[in-house]
Short mmCIF file of C-alpha atoms and ligand atoms in Angstrom, two decimals:
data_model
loop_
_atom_site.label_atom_id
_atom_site.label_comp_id
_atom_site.label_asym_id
_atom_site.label_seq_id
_atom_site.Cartn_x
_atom_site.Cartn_y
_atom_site.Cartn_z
CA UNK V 1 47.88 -8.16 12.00
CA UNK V 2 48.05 -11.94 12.46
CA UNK V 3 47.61 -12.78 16.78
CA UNK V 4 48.46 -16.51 15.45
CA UNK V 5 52.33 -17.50 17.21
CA UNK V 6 53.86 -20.20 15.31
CA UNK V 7 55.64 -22.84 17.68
CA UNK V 8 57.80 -25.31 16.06
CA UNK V 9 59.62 -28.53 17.16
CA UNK V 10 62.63 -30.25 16.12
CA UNK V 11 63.74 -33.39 15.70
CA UNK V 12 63.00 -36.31 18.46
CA UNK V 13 60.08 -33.98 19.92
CA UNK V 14 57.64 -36.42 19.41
CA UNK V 15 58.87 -38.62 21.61
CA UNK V 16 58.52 -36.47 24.90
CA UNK V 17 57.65 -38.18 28.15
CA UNK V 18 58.34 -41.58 26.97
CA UNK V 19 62.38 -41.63 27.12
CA UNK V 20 64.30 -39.80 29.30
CA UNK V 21 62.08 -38.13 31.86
CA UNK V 22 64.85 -37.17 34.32
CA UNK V 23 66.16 -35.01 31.51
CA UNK V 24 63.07 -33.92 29.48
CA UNK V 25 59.97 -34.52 32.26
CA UNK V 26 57.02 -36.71 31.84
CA UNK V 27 54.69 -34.48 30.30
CA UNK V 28 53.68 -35.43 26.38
CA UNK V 29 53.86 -33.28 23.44
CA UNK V 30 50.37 -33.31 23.77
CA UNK V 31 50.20 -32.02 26.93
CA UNK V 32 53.16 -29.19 26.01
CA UNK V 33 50.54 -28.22 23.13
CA UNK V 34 47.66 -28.19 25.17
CA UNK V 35 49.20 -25.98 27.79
CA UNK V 36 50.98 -23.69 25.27
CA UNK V 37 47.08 -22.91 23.36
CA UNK V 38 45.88 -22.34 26.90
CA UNK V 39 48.75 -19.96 27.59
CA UNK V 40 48.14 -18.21 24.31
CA UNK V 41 43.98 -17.85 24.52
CA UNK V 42 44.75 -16.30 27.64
CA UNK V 43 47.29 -13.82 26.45
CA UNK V 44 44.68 -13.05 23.20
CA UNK V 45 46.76 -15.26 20.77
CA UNK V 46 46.13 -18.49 18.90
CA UNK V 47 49.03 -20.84 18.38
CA UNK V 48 50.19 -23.32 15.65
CA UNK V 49 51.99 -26.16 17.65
CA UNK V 50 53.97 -28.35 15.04
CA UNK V 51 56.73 -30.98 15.65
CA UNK V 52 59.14 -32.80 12.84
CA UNK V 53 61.95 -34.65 12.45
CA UNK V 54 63.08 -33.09 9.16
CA UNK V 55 65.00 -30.32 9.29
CA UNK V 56 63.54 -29.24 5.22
CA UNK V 57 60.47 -29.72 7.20
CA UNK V 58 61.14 -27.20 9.91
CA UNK V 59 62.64 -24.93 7.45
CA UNK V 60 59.29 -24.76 5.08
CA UNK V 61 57.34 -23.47 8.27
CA UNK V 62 60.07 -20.61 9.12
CA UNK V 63 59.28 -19.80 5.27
CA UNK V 64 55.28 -20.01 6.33
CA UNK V 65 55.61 -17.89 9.51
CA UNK V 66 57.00 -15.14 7.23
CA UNK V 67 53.41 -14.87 5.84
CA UNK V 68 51.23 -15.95 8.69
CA UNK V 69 52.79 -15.35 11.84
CA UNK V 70 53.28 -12.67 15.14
CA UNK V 71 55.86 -14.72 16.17
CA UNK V 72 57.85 -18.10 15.69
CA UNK V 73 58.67 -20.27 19.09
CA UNK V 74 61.20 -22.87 18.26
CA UNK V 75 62.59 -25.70 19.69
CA UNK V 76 65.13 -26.09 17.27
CA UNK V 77 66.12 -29.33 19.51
CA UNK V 78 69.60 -31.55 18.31
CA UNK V 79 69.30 -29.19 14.93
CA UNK V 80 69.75 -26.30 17.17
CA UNK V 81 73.66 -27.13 17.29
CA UNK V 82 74.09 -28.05 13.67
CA UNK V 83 72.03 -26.17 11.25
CA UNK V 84 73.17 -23.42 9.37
CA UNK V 85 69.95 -23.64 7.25
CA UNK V 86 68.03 -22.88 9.74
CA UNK V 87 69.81 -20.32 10.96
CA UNK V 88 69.37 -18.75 7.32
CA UNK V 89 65.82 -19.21 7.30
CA UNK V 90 65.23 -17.35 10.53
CA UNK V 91 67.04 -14.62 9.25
CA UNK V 92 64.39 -13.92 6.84
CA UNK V 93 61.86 -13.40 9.69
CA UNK V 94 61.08 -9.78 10.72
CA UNK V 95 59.13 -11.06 13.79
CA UNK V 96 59.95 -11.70 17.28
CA UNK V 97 61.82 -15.24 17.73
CA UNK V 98 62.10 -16.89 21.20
CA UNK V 99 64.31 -20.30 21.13
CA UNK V 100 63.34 -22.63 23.66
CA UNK V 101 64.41 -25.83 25.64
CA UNK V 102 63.05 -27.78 28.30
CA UNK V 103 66.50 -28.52 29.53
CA UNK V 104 69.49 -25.89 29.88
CA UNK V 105 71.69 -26.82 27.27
CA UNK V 106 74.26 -24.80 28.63
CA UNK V 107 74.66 -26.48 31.61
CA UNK V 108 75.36 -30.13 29.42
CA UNK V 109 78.10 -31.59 27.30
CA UNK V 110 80.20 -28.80 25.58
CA UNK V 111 78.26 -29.56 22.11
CA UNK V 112 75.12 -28.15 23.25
CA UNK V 113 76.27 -24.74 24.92
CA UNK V 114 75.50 -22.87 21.77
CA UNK V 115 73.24 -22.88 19.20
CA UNK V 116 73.09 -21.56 15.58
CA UNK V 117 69.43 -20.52 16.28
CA UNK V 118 70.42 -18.04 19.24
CA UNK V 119 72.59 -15.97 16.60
CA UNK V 120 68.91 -15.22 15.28
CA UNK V 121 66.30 -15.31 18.97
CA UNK V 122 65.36 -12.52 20.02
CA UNK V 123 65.86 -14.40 23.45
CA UNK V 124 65.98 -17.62 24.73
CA UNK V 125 63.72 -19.98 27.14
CA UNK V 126 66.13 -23.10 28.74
CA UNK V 127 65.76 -25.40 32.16
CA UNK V 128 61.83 -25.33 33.16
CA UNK V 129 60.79 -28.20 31.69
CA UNK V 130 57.36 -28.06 29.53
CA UNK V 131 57.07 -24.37 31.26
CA UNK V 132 59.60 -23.09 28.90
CA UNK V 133 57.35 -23.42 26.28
CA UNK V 134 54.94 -21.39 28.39
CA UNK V 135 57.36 -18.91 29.70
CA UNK V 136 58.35 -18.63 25.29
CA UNK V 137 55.15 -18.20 24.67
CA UNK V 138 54.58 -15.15 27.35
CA UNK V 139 57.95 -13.53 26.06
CA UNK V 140 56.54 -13.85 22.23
CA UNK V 141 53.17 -12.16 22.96
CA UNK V 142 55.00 -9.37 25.22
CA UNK V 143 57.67 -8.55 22.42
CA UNK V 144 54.72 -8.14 20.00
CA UNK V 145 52.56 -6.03 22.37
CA UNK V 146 55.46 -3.95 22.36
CA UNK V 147 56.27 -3.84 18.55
CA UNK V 148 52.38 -2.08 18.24
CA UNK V 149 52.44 -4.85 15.38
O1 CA2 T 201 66.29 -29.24 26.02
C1 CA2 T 201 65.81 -29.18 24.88
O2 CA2 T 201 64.65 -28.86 24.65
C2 CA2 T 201 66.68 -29.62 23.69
O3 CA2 T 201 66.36 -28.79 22.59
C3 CA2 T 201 66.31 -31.05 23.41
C4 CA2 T 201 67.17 -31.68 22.32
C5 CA2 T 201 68.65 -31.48 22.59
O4 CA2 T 201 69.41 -31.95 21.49
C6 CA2 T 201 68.98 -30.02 22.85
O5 CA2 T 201 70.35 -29.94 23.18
C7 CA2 T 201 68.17 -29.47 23.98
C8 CA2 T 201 66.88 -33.18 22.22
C9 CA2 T 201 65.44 -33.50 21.96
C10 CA2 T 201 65.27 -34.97 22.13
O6 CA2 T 201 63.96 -35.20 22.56
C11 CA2 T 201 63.71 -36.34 23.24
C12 CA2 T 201 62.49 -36.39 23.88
C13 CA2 T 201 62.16 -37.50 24.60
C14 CA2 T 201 63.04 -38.56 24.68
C15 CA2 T 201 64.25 -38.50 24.04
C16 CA2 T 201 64.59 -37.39 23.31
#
């Protein structure tokens, strides 16, 4: 059985810690990666950390988890609200999904207090910053210690 947790980022991703830190924090996506892998090794996973702006994108590597992955993390990010295609895509997985955000969407403007992507989680990470990626990444491994996958 694959130990390898897929975690995916949406749209705008790549520009953490340079624009709106009192929203999204200072640390890079490099440093989000970097402490997700270290989270992982220490939990007996391995990761693949991807960001893009392309929602096509994003939906090729739900397709690729379906072969290669334990688990999907996703930061669906503004496509979280809009995509149906995504949704559909996620729907194909038969593996633990935990949405994540660094921010809590809920507690924002009325657009973001739902997602698409939550009608196919398995839970969701919101509020702490780069640690929700972390605290995802803990939830992932747990749910697939439990499946005996
Ligand atoms: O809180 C999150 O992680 C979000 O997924 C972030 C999305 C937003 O649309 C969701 O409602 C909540 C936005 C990502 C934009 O990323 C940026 C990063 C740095 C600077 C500006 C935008």
């Amino acid at each position: 059985m694959s130990k390898i947790i897929f975690v995916l980022s949406g749209p705008n991703l790549n520009l953490l810690g340079t624009r709106e830190p009192e929203i999204y924090g200072y640390a890079t996506l490099k440093d989000v990666e970097d402490q997700c892998r270290a989270k992982a090794a220490g939990l007996g996973f391995e990761i693949d950390f991807r960001q893009s702006n392309h929602e096509g994108v994003l939906i090729d590597w739900i397709q690729e988890a379906r072969l290669k992955a334990c688990a999907v993390v996703l930061n669906p990010a503004g496509y979280g609200h809009t995509s149906v295609a995504i949704l559909d895509s996620l729907k194909t997985l038969a593996i633990p999904i935990v949405e994540c955000h660094l921010s809590n969407p809920a507690a924002r403007e009325e657009f973001r207090r739902s997602t698409y992507v939550s009608l196919a989680a398995t839970g969701i990470v919101s509020g702490f910053g780069a640690k929700s990626y972390e605290l995802a990444i803990e939830a992932a491994a747990a749910l697939v210690a439990k499946s005996g996958l």
